[in-house]
């Protein structure tokens, strides 16, 4: 505007005076007035983006479908679990039923087997006990122990010896009593304290006692077996041989031919263990003999106990 004001008189003077062309070598800077640029307006707020209703609807549908699918899977899993539990219950019940049937069948078979075994056992026992009846004989042996004066006398005593016995007899079927007979020989070893009537030392000899005896036998079964316990008792005839050799060389011993027969009695017990038709027996008895004072035998009685082990057929 100042330039415009300054230029007005100049224009007027040029109009009054004839124009003169004056040339200057100096350039005068001329500044043109330019209209002021308006200040840039603040950017308008961006318009809110338009919500895509289809996307929201699709997301909602996807969420609903996911919830429905999860619920359906849960329902199907639950149904499958219940069905599996039902099948397992049926399987367990069927297995228990089969086990019960098998156990009942096994028990029935066991019962039949036990009845059969008991029947066989009774038959076998009856047969075995029948084998215990009738005639029997055996062979046995063992040791013989002197008793009373034969063992404890200060002079002319005897030590333990040996025995051989052949038993035979008859047992009755269904009746506990039977008959028992024995043929036996007992040998007692002489101790080193033999003297004659004048107390002079003499050479002692073994005593051999030959016996034949008979009596009764009481059989007692051992539980439900063919074996049994038994008692025996009876009387017998005995010949005592041996004794001593006199110091003067005259033999005072008796032989079985010239020995006197002495009567005695016995009582004892034993066990009979049956094996089929044969049996093992173990027994012992106490034997008492009333002697007739033979030459060289200074005792009125001879007492001894044989212990015998043998087989019966």
PDB file of C-alpha atoms in Angstrom:
ATOM      1  CA  UNK A   1       0.000   0.000   0.000  1.00  0.00           C
ATOM      2  CA  UNK A   2       2.948   2.398   0.642  1.00  0.00           C
ATOM      3  CA  UNK A   3       4.178   1.739  -2.799  1.00  0.00           C
ATOM      4  CA  UNK A   4       0.750   2.543  -4.170  1.00  0.00           C
ATOM      5  CA  UNK A   5       0.647   5.818  -2.182  1.00  0.00           C
ATOM      6  CA  UNK A   6       4.116   6.759  -3.379  1.00  0.00           C
ATOM      7  CA  UNK A   7       3.332   5.938  -6.942  1.00  0.00           C
ATOM      8  CA  UNK A   8       0.244   8.174  -7.173  1.00  0.00           C
ATOM      9  CA  UNK A   9       2.060  11.608  -7.255  1.00  0.00           C
ATOM     10  CA  UNK A  10       4.545  10.203  -9.663  1.00  0.00           C
ATOM     11  CA  UNK A  11       1.788   9.207 -11.967  1.00  0.00           C
ATOM     12  CA  UNK A  12       0.219  12.590 -11.637  1.00  0.00           C
ATOM     13  CA  UNK A  13       3.505  14.420 -12.503  1.00  0.00           C
ATOM     14  CA  UNK A  14       3.956  12.242 -15.488  1.00  0.00           C
ATOM     15  CA  UNK A  15       0.539  13.207 -16.672  1.00  0.00           C
ATOM     16  CA  UNK A  16       1.388  16.951 -16.340  1.00  0.00           C
ATOM     17  CA  UNK A  17       4.853  16.954 -17.745  1.00  0.00           C
ATOM     18  CA  UNK A  18       5.813  15.393 -20.971  1.00  0.00           C
ATOM     19  CA  UNK A  19       7.323  12.222 -20.367  1.00  0.00           C
ATOM     20  CA  UNK A  20      11.019  12.024 -20.221  1.00  0.00           C
ATOM     21  CA  UNK A  21      12.738   8.822 -20.541  1.00  0.00           C
ATOM     22  CA  UNK A  22      15.328   8.700 -17.968  1.00  0.00           C
ATOM     23  CA  UNK A  23      17.420   5.691 -17.806  1.00  0.00           C
ATOM     24  CA  UNK A  24      19.197   4.625 -14.699  1.00  0.00           C
ATOM     25  CA  UNK A  25      21.692   1.939 -14.391  1.00  0.00           C
ATOM     26  CA  UNK A  26      20.617   1.201 -10.912  1.00  0.00           C
ATOM     27  CA  UNK A  27      17.983  -1.381 -10.542  1.00  0.00           C
ATOM     28  CA  UNK A  28      15.377  -0.525  -8.021  1.00  0.00           C
ATOM     29  CA  UNK A  29      13.951  -3.540  -6.481  1.00  0.00           C
ATOM     30  CA  UNK A  30      10.259  -3.585  -6.858  1.00  0.00           C
ATOM     31  CA  UNK A  31       8.251  -5.625  -4.522  1.00  0.00           C
ATOM     32  CA  UNK A  32       4.820  -6.561  -5.574  1.00  0.00           C
ATOM     33  CA  UNK A  33       2.265  -6.857  -2.951  1.00  0.00           C
ATOM     34  CA  UNK A  34       0.997 -10.398  -2.839  1.00  0.00           C
ATOM     35  CA  UNK A  35      -2.218 -11.286  -1.144  1.00  0.00           C
ATOM     36  CA  UNK A  36      -1.592 -12.991   2.172  1.00  0.00           C
ATOM     37  CA  UNK A  37      -2.138 -16.673   2.083  1.00  0.00           C
ATOM     38  CA  UNK A  38      -4.707 -17.801   4.489  1.00  0.00           C
ATOM     39  CA  UNK A  39      -3.382 -19.987   7.308  1.00  0.00           C
ATOM     40  CA  UNK A  40      -3.845 -23.663   6.574  1.00  0.00           C
ATOM     41  CA  UNK A  41      -6.995 -24.883   8.151  1.00  0.00           C
ATOM     42  CA  UNK A  42      -6.794 -27.636  10.720  1.00  0.00           C
ATOM     43  CA  UNK A  43      -7.382 -31.015   9.157  1.00  0.00           C
ATOM     44  CA  UNK A  44     -10.925 -32.125   9.475  1.00  0.00           C
ATOM     45  CA  UNK A  45     -11.425 -35.124  11.691  1.00  0.00           C
ATOM     46  CA  UNK A  46     -11.357 -38.361   9.802  1.00  0.00           C
ATOM     47  CA  UNK A  47     -14.723 -39.833   9.283  1.00  0.00           C
ATOM     48  CA  UNK A  48     -15.385 -42.851  11.480  1.00  0.00           C
ATOM     49  CA  UNK A  49     -14.892 -46.034   9.471  1.00  0.00           C
ATOM     50  CA  UNK A  50     -18.058 -47.710   8.623  1.00  0.00           C
ATOM     51  CA  UNK A  51     -18.515 -50.960  10.515  1.00  0.00           C
ATOM     52  CA  UNK A  52     -18.851 -53.959   8.304  1.00  0.00           C
ATOM     53  CA  UNK A  53     -22.069 -55.509   9.461  1.00  0.00           C
ATOM     54  CA  UNK A  54     -21.427 -58.597   7.412  1.00  0.00           C
ATOM     55  CA  UNK A  55     -18.111 -59.212   9.202  1.00  0.00           C
ATOM     56  CA  UNK A  56     -19.772 -58.807  12.579  1.00  0.00           C
ATOM     57  CA  UNK A  57     -22.570 -61.091  11.547  1.00  0.00           C
ATOM     58  CA  UNK A  58     -20.037 -63.626  10.210  1.00  0.00           C
ATOM     59  CA  UNK A  59     -18.002 -63.432  13.445  1.00  0.00           C
ATOM     60  CA  UNK A  60     -21.157 -63.858  15.487  1.00  0.00           C
ATOM     61  CA  UNK A  61     -22.200 -66.784  13.386  1.00  0.00           C
ATOM     62  CA  UNK A  62     -18.729 -68.296  13.746  1.00  0.00           C
ATOM     63  CA  UNK A  63     -18.889 -67.802  17.526  1.00  0.00           C
ATOM     64  CA  UNK A  64     -22.338 -69.331  17.699  1.00  0.00           C
ATOM     65  CA  UNK A  65     -21.206 -72.185  15.485  1.00  0.00           C
ATOM     66  CA  UNK A  66     -18.125 -72.710  17.671  1.00  0.00           C
ATOM     67  CA  UNK A  67     -20.252 -72.752  20.826  1.00  0.00           C
ATOM     68  CA  UNK A  68     -22.722 -75.108  19.191  1.00  0.00           C
ATOM     69  CA  UNK A  69     -19.924 -77.347  17.891  1.00  0.00           C
ATOM     70  CA  UNK A  70     -18.264 -77.433  21.329  1.00  0.00           C
ATOM     71  CA  UNK A  71     -21.592 -78.218  22.970  1.00  0.00           C
ATOM     72  CA  UNK A  72     -22.258 -80.927  20.394  1.00  0.00           C
ATOM     73  CA  UNK A  73     -18.811 -82.407  20.913  1.00  0.00           C
ATOM     74  CA  UNK A  74     -19.338 -82.318  24.672  1.00  0.00           C
ATOM     75  CA  UNK A  75     -22.727 -83.982  24.257  1.00  0.00           C
ATOM     76  CA  UNK A  76     -21.291 -86.615  21.943  1.00  0.00           C
ATOM     77  CA  UNK A  77     -18.321 -87.234  24.281  1.00  0.00           C
ATOM     78  CA  UNK A  78     -20.693 -87.549  27.228  1.00  0.00           C
ATOM     79  CA  UNK A  79     -22.921 -89.889  25.259  1.00  0.00           C
ATOM     80  CA  UNK A  80     -19.883 -91.931  24.186  1.00  0.00           C
ATOM     81  CA  UNK A  81     -18.622 -92.033  27.780  1.00  0.00           C
ATOM     82  CA  UNK A  82     -22.023 -93.197  29.060  1.00  0.00           C
ATOM     83  CA  UNK A  83     -22.188 -95.770  26.303  1.00  0.00           C
ATOM     84  CA  UNK A  84     -18.675 -96.967  27.125  1.00  0.00           C
ATOM     85  CA  UNK A  85     -19.580 -97.191  30.818  1.00  0.00           C
ATOM     86  CA  UNK A  86     -22.700 -99.162  29.870  1.00  0.00           C
ATOM     87  CA  UNK A  87     -20.662-101.503  27.677  1.00  0.00           C
ATOM     88  CA  UNK A  88     -18.039-101.898  30.431  1.00  0.00           C
ATOM     89  CA  UNK A  89     -20.775-102.651  32.946  1.00  0.00           C
ATOM     90  CA  UNK A  90     -22.264-105.234  30.607  1.00  0.00           C
ATOM     91  CA  UNK A  91     -18.795-106.733  30.029  1.00  0.00           C
ATOM     92  CA  UNK A  92     -18.051-106.858  33.759  1.00  0.00           C
ATOM     93  CA  UNK A  93     -21.457-108.356  34.508  1.00  0.00           C
ATOM     94  CA  UNK A  94     -20.986-110.928  31.767  1.00  0.00           C
ATOM     95  CA  UNK A  95     -17.503-111.770  33.028  1.00  0.00           C
ATOM     96  CA  UNK A  96     -18.801-112.084  36.585  1.00  0.00           C
ATOM     97  CA  UNK A  97     -21.620-114.292  35.352  1.00  0.00           C
ATOM     98  CA  UNK A  98     -19.180-116.476  33.441  1.00  0.00           C
ATOM     99  CA  UNK A  99     -16.850-116.594  36.451  1.00  0.00           C
ATOM    100  CA  UNK A 100     -19.763-117.539  38.690  1.00  0.00           C
ATOM    101  CA  UNK A 101     -20.825-120.255  36.269  1.00  0.00           C
ATOM    102  CA  UNK A 102     -17.221-121.489  36.014  1.00  0.00           C
ATOM    103  CA  UNK A 103     -16.802-121.404  39.809  1.00  0.00           C
ATOM    104  CA  UNK A 104     -20.072-123.252  40.306  1.00  0.00           C
ATOM    105  CA  UNK A 105     -19.080-125.802  37.689  1.00  0.00           C
ATOM    106  CA  UNK A 106     -15.635-126.171  39.270  1.00  0.00           C
ATOM    107  CA  UNK A 107     -17.195-126.556  42.702  1.00  0.00           C
ATOM    108  CA  UNK A 108     -19.574-129.155  41.291  1.00  0.00           C
ATOM    109  CA  UNK A 109     -16.685-131.026  39.702  1.00  0.00           C
ATOM    110  CA  UNK A 110     -14.670-130.771  42.921  1.00  0.00           C
ATOM    111  CA  UNK A 111     -17.634-132.037  44.887  1.00  0.00           C
ATOM    112  CA  UNK A 112     -18.057-134.941  42.500  1.00  0.00           C
ATOM    113  CA  UNK A 113     -14.313-135.592  42.627  1.00  0.00           C
ATOM    114  CA  UNK A 114     -14.327-135.474  46.423  1.00  0.00           C
ATOM    115  CA  UNK A 115     -17.261-137.846  46.576  1.00  0.00           C
ATOM    116  CA  UNK A 116     -15.509-140.104  44.082  1.00  0.00           C
ATOM    117  CA  UNK A 117     -12.236-139.855  46.007  1.00  0.00           C
ATOM    118  CA  UNK A 118     -14.002-140.587  49.271  1.00  0.00           C
ATOM    119  CA  UNK A 119     -15.685-143.566  47.669  1.00  0.00           C
ATOM    120  CA  UNK A 120     -12.362-144.768  46.280  1.00  0.00           C
ATOM    121  CA  UNK A 121     -10.709-144.089  49.633  1.00  0.00           C
ATOM    122  CA  UNK A 122     -13.395-146.073  51.421  1.00  0.00           C
ATOM    123  CA  UNK A 123     -13.025-148.892  48.922  1.00  0.00           C
ATOM    124  CA  UNK A 124      -9.237-148.812  49.211  1.00  0.00           C
ATOM    125  CA  UNK A 125      -9.494-148.672  52.989  1.00  0.00           C
ATOM    126  CA  UNK A 126     -11.948-151.544  52.980  1.00  0.00           C
ATOM    127  CA  UNK A 127      -9.651-153.567  50.726  1.00  0.00           C
ATOM    128  CA  UNK A 128      -6.585-152.691  52.801  1.00  0.00           C
ATOM    129  CA  UNK A 129      -8.353-153.608  56.015  1.00  0.00           C
ATOM    130  CA  UNK A 130      -9.489-156.809  54.391  1.00  0.00           C
ATOM    131  CA  UNK A 131      -5.808-157.504  53.771  1.00  0.00           C
ATOM    132  CA  UNK A 132      -5.342-157.112  57.525  1.00  0.00           C
ATOM    133  CA  UNK A 133      -7.647-160.030  58.096  1.00  0.00           C
ATOM    134  CA  UNK A 134      -6.980-163.723  57.704  1.00  0.00           C
ATOM    135  CA  UNK A 135      -3.734-165.572  58.087  1.00  0.00           C
ATOM    136  CA  UNK A 136      -0.444-163.713  58.245  1.00  0.00           C
ATOM    137  CA  UNK A 137       3.180-164.354  59.039  1.00  0.00           C
ATOM    138  CA  UNK A 138       6.355-162.345  59.161  1.00  0.00           C
ATOM    139  CA  UNK A 139       9.993-162.120  60.052  1.00  0.00           C
ATOM    140  CA  UNK A 140      11.645-159.687  62.435  1.00  0.00           C
ATOM    141  CA  UNK A 141      14.626-159.050  64.646  1.00  0.00           C
ATOM    142  CA  UNK A 142      16.181-156.567  66.964  1.00  0.00           C
ATOM    143  CA  UNK A 143      17.823-156.239  70.344  1.00  0.00           C
ATOM    144  CA  UNK A 144      17.110-157.944  73.676  1.00  0.00           C
ATOM    145  CA  UNK A 145      17.659-156.165  76.985  1.00  0.00           C
ATOM    146  CA  UNK A 146      18.061-158.229  80.206  1.00  0.00           C
ATOM    147  CA  UNK A 147      15.979-157.069  83.149  1.00  0.00           C
ATOM    148  CA  UNK A 148      15.990-157.552  86.947  1.00  0.00           C
ATOM    149  CA  UNK A 149      18.616-160.029  88.257  1.00  0.00           C
ATOM    150  CA  UNK A 150      19.853-160.931  84.784  1.00  0.00           C
ATOM    151  CA  UNK A 151      21.104-157.357  84.485  1.00  0.00           C
ATOM    152  CA  UNK A 152      21.760-156.093  88.014  1.00  0.00           C
ATOM    153  CA  UNK A 153      23.255-159.106  89.797  1.00  0.00           C
ATOM    154  CA  UNK A 154      26.759-158.608  91.168  1.00  0.00           C
ATOM    155  CA  UNK A 155      27.764-162.003  89.775  1.00  0.00           C
ATOM    156  CA  UNK A 156      26.723-163.940  86.694  1.00  0.00           C
ATOM    157  CA  UNK A 157      24.925-161.036  84.968  1.00  0.00           C
ATOM    158  CA  UNK A 158      24.246-160.478  81.292  1.00  0.00           C
ATOM    159  CA  UNK A 159      24.449-157.664  78.821  1.00  0.00           C
ATOM    160  CA  UNK A 160      22.191-156.621  75.949  1.00  0.00           C
ATOM    161  CA  UNK A 161      21.971-159.120  73.105  1.00  0.00           C
ATOM    162  CA  UNK A 162      19.955-159.768  69.965  1.00  0.00           C
ATOM    163  CA  UNK A 163      16.676-161.359  68.904  1.00  0.00           C
ATOM    164  CA  UNK A 164      15.122-163.172  65.937  1.00  0.00           C
ATOM    165  CA  UNK A 165      11.344-163.659  65.808  1.00  0.00           C
ATOM    166  CA  UNK A 166       8.946-165.349  63.366  1.00  0.00           C
ATOM    167  CA  UNK A 167       5.371-164.195  64.107  1.00  0.00           C
ATOM    168  CA  UNK A 168       2.236-165.724  62.556  1.00  0.00           C
ATOM    169  CA  UNK A 169      -1.440-165.720  63.363  1.00  0.00           C
ATOM    170  CA  UNK A 170      -4.972-164.947  62.293  1.00  0.00           C
ATOM    171  CA  UNK A 171      -6.867-161.634  62.325  1.00  0.00           C
ATOM    172  CA  UNK A 172     -10.635-161.609  62.012  1.00  0.00           C
ATOM    173  CA  UNK A 173     -12.400-159.271  59.581  1.00  0.00           C
ATOM    174  CA  UNK A 174     -14.619-156.797  61.414  1.00  0.00           C
ATOM    175  CA  UNK A 175     -13.568-158.108  64.821  1.00  0.00           C
ATOM    176  CA  UNK A 176     -10.730-156.521  66.822  1.00  0.00           C
ATOM    177  CA  UNK A 177      -9.378-159.691  68.440  1.00  0.00           C
ATOM    178  CA  UNK A 178      -7.013-162.050  66.686  1.00  0.00           C
ATOM    179  CA  UNK A 179      -4.616-164.889  67.421  1.00  0.00           C
ATOM    180  CA  UNK A 180      -0.867-164.390  67.638  1.00  0.00           C
ATOM    181  CA  UNK A 181       1.930-167.016  67.801  1.00  0.00           C
ATOM    182  CA  UNK A 182       5.696-166.550  67.853  1.00  0.00           C
ATOM    183  CA  UNK A 183       8.830-168.622  67.424  1.00  0.00           C
ATOM    184  CA  UNK A 184      11.825-166.716  68.757  1.00  0.00           C
ATOM    185  CA  UNK A 185      15.408-166.917  69.935  1.00  0.00           C
ATOM    186  CA  UNK A 186      16.971-164.342  72.267  1.00  0.00           C
ATOM    187  CA  UNK A 187      20.712-164.241  72.918  1.00  0.00           C
ATOM    188  CA  UNK A 188      22.166-162.363  75.930  1.00  0.00           C
ATOM    189  CA  UNK A 189      25.900-161.650  76.199  1.00  0.00           C
ATOM    190  CA  UNK A 190      27.660-162.802  79.337  1.00  0.00           C
ATOM    191  CA  UNK A 191      29.297-160.189  81.565  1.00  0.00           C
ATOM    192  CA  UNK A 192      32.798-160.730  82.976  1.00  0.00           C
ATOM    193  CA  UNK A 193      31.691-161.419  86.566  1.00  0.00           C
ATOM    194  CA  UNK A 194      30.879-165.144  86.449  1.00  0.00           C
ATOM    195  CA  UNK A 195      31.757-167.300  89.492  1.00  0.00           C
ATOM    196  CA  UNK A 196      30.849-170.818  90.533  1.00  0.00           C
ATOM    197  CA  UNK A 197      29.178-171.921  93.765  1.00  0.00           C
ATOM    198  CA  UNK A 198      32.411-171.354  95.695  1.00  0.00           C
ATOM    199  CA  UNK A 199      32.823-167.876  94.169  1.00  0.00           C
ATOM    200  CA  UNK A 200      35.681-169.089  91.996  1.00  0.00           C
ATOM    201  CA  UNK A 201      35.854-167.257  88.656  1.00  0.00           C
ATOM    202  CA  UNK A 202      34.556-169.186  85.697  1.00  0.00           C
ATOM    203  CA  UNK A 203      34.248-168.422  82.010  1.00  0.00           C
ATOM    204  CA  UNK A 204      30.838-166.974  81.267  1.00  0.00           C
ATOM    205  CA  UNK A 205      28.932-167.978  78.165  1.00  0.00           C
ATOM    206  CA  UNK A 206      26.080-166.293  76.388  1.00  0.00           C
ATOM    207  CA  UNK A 207      22.561-167.365  77.223  1.00  0.00           C
ATOM    208  CA  UNK A 208      20.355-168.444  74.344  1.00  0.00           C
ATOM    209  CA  UNK A 209      16.623-168.679  75.056  1.00  0.00           C
ATOM    210  CA  UNK A 210      14.461-170.580  72.565  1.00  0.00           C
ATOM    211  CA  UNK A 211      10.773-169.745  72.840  1.00  0.00           C
ATOM    212  CA  UNK A 212       7.416-170.752  71.449  1.00  0.00           C
ATOM    213  CA  UNK A 213       4.475-168.610  72.575  1.00  0.00           C
ATOM    214  CA  UNK A 214       0.896-167.838  71.724  1.00  0.00           C
ATOM    215  CA  UNK A 215      -1.892-165.544  72.833  1.00  0.00           C
ATOM    216  CA  UNK A 216      -4.395-162.892  71.821  1.00  0.00           C
ATOM    217  CA  UNK A 217      -3.954-159.755  69.768  1.00  0.00           C
ATOM    218  CA  UNK A 218      -6.191-156.684  70.088  1.00  0.00           C
ATOM    219  CA  UNK A 219      -6.182-154.524  66.945  1.00  0.00           C
ATOM    220  CA  UNK A 220      -6.994-150.786  67.107  1.00  0.00           C
ATOM    221  CA  UNK A 221      -7.202-148.930  63.721  1.00  0.00           C
ATOM    222  CA  UNK A 222      -5.110-145.791  63.366  1.00  0.00           C
ATOM    223  CA  UNK A 223      -7.653-143.176  62.266  1.00  0.00           C
ATOM    224  CA  UNK A 224      -8.977-143.836  58.732  1.00  0.00           C
ATOM    225  CA  UNK A 225      -6.021-145.920  57.599  1.00  0.00           C
ATOM    226  CA  UNK A 226      -5.235-149.580  57.209  1.00  0.00           C
ATOM    227  CA  UNK A 227      -2.479-149.247  59.800  1.00  0.00           C
ATOM    228  CA  UNK A 228      -3.165-150.065  63.422  1.00  0.00           C
ATOM    229  CA  UNK A 229      -1.924-150.183  66.955  1.00  0.00           C
ATOM    230  CA  UNK A 230      -2.150-153.526  68.710  1.00  0.00           C
ATOM    231  CA  UNK A 231      -1.761-155.149  72.103  1.00  0.00           C
ATOM    232  CA  UNK A 232      -0.505-158.707  72.565  1.00  0.00           C
ATOM    233  CA  UNK A 233      -0.412-161.023  75.538  1.00  0.00           C
ATOM    234  CA  UNK A 234      -0.151-164.713  76.289  1.00  0.00           C
ATOM    235  CA  UNK A 235       2.060-167.524  77.557  1.00  0.00           C
ATOM    236  CA  UNK A 236       4.947-169.544  76.204  1.00  0.00           C
ATOM    237  CA  UNK A 237       7.400-172.373  76.637  1.00  0.00           C
ATOM    238  CA  UNK A 238      11.127-171.569  76.857  1.00  0.00           C
ATOM    239  CA  UNK A 239      14.374-173.497  76.913  1.00  0.00           C
ATOM    240  CA  UNK A 240      17.430-171.734  78.301  1.00  0.00           C
ATOM    241  CA  UNK A 241      20.850-172.831  77.040  1.00  0.00           C
ATOM    242  CA  UNK A 242      24.381-171.612  77.589  1.00  0.00           C
ATOM    243  CA  UNK A 243      25.262-170.394  81.102  1.00  0.00           C
ATOM    244  CA  UNK A 244      28.933-170.909  82.012  1.00  0.00           C
ATOM    245  CA  UNK A 245      32.017-173.111  81.741  1.00  0.00           C
ATOM    246  CA  UNK A 246      33.302-174.438  85.053  1.00  0.00           C
ATOM    247  CA  UNK A 247      36.836-173.677  86.165  1.00  0.00           C
ATOM    248  CA  UNK A 248      37.681-177.380  86.235  1.00  0.00           C
ATOM    249  CA  UNK A 249      36.914-177.617  82.541  1.00  0.00           C
ATOM    250  CA  UNK A 250      33.588-179.409  82.976  1.00  0.00           C
ATOM    251  CA  UNK A 251      31.035-177.596  80.782  1.00  0.00           C
ATOM    252  CA  UNK A 252      27.907-176.869  82.776  1.00  0.00           C
ATOM    253  CA  UNK A 253      26.124-175.416  79.766  1.00  0.00           C
ATOM    254  CA  UNK A 254      22.839-176.837  78.645  1.00  0.00           C
ATOM    255  CA  UNK A 255      21.964-177.600  75.033  1.00  0.00           C
ATOM    256  CA  UNK A 256      18.539-177.182  73.511  1.00  0.00           C
ATOM    257  CA  UNK A 257      18.091-180.964  73.560  1.00  0.00           C
ATOM    258  CA  UNK A 258      18.786-181.525  77.265  1.00  0.00           C
ATOM    259  CA  UNK A 259      17.633-178.154  78.600  1.00  0.00           C
ATOM    260  CA  UNK A 260      14.523-178.097  80.683  1.00  0.00           C
ATOM    261  CA  UNK A 261      11.357-176.475  79.397  1.00  0.00           C
ATOM    262  CA  UNK A 262      10.255-173.466  81.416  1.00  0.00           C
ATOM    263  CA  UNK A 263       6.880-171.746  81.300  1.00  0.00           C
ATOM    264  CA  UNK A 264       6.509-167.994  81.125  1.00  0.00           C
ATOM    265  CA  UNK A 265       4.146-165.198  80.171  1.00  0.00           C
ATOM    266  CA  UNK A 266       4.431-162.018  78.162  1.00  0.00           C
ATOM    267  CA  UNK A 267       2.660-158.778  77.375  1.00  0.00           C
ATOM    268  CA  UNK A 268       3.432-156.010  74.914  1.00  0.00           C
ATOM    269  CA  UNK A 269       2.322-153.599  72.208  1.00  0.00           C
ATOM    270  CA  UNK A 270       3.226-152.591  68.709  1.00  0.00           C
ATOM    271  CA  UNK A 271       2.371-150.691  65.545  1.00  0.00           C
ATOM    272  CA  UNK A 272       1.490-152.231  62.202  1.00  0.00           C
ATOM    273  CA  UNK A 273       1.984-149.919  59.205  1.00  0.00           C
ATOM    274  CA  UNK A 274       0.155-151.350  56.207  1.00  0.00           C
ATOM    275  CA  UNK A 275       1.500-151.008  52.627  1.00  0.00           C
ATOM    276  CA  UNK A 276      -0.827-152.875  50.308  1.00  0.00           C
ATOM    277  CA  UNK A 277      -0.656-156.553  51.177  1.00  0.00           C
ATOM    278  CA  UNK A 278       2.465-156.210  53.321  1.00  0.00           C
ATOM    279  CA  UNK A 279       3.156-154.285  56.485  1.00  0.00           C
ATOM    280  CA  UNK A 280       6.004-153.000  58.604  1.00  0.00           C
ATOM    281  CA  UNK A 281       5.649-153.701  62.313  1.00  0.00           C
ATOM    282  CA  UNK A 282       7.486-152.440  65.375  1.00  0.00           C
ATOM    283  CA  UNK A 283       6.795-154.021  68.743  1.00  0.00           C
ATOM    284  CA  UNK A 284       8.158-154.723  72.170  1.00  0.00           C
ATOM    285  CA  UNK A 285       7.122-157.038  74.977  1.00  0.00           C
ATOM    286  CA  UNK A 286       8.048-157.912  78.522  1.00  0.00           C
ATOM    287  CA  UNK A 287       8.817-161.631  79.020  1.00  0.00           C
ATOM    288  CA  UNK A 288       8.916-163.386  82.379  1.00  0.00           C
ATOM    289  CA  UNK A 289      10.172-167.004  82.639  1.00  0.00           C
ATOM    290  CA  UNK A 290       9.927-169.175  85.761  1.00  0.00           C
ATOM    291  CA  UNK A 291      13.152-171.197  85.601  1.00  0.00           C
ATOM    292  CA  UNK A 292      13.695-174.616  87.164  1.00  0.00           C
ATOM    293  CA  UNK A 293      17.156-173.845  88.426  1.00  0.00           C
ATOM    294  CA  UNK A 294      19.176-175.701  85.799  1.00  0.00           C
ATOM    295  CA  UNK A 295      22.830-176.381  86.543  1.00  0.00           C
ATOM    296  CA  UNK A 296      24.866-173.208  86.060  1.00  0.00           C
ATOM    297  CA  UNK A 297      21.882-170.838  85.893  1.00  0.00           C
ATOM    298  CA  UNK A 298      21.465-169.312  89.339  1.00  0.00           C
ATOM    299  CA  UNK A 299      18.172-167.415  88.808  1.00  0.00           C
ATOM    300  CA  UNK A 300      14.636-168.418  89.651  1.00  0.00           C
ATOM    301  CA  UNK A 301      13.301-166.046  87.032  1.00  0.00           C
ATOM    302  CA  UNK A 302      14.556-164.749  83.740  1.00  0.00           C
ATOM    303  CA  UNK A 303      13.165-161.380  82.656  1.00  0.00           C
ATOM    304  CA  UNK A 304      14.009-159.584  79.423  1.00  0.00           C
ATOM    305  CA  UNK A 305      12.544-157.227  76.832  1.00  0.00           C
ATOM    306  CA  UNK A 306      13.012-157.774  73.095  1.00  0.00           C
ATOM    307  CA  UNK A 307      12.514-154.821  70.731  1.00  0.00           C
ATOM    308  CA  UNK A 308      11.598-156.087  67.276  1.00  0.00           C
ATOM    309  CA  UNK A 309      11.294-154.546  63.802  1.00  0.00           C
ATOM    310  CA  UNK A 310      10.062-156.661  60.930  1.00  0.00           C
ATOM    311  CA  UNK A 311       7.804-157.256  57.942  1.00  0.00           C
ATOM    312  CA  UNK A 312       4.462-159.008  57.872  1.00  0.00           C
ATOM    313  CA  UNK A 313       3.014-160.695  54.788  1.00  0.00           C
TER     314      UNK A 313
END
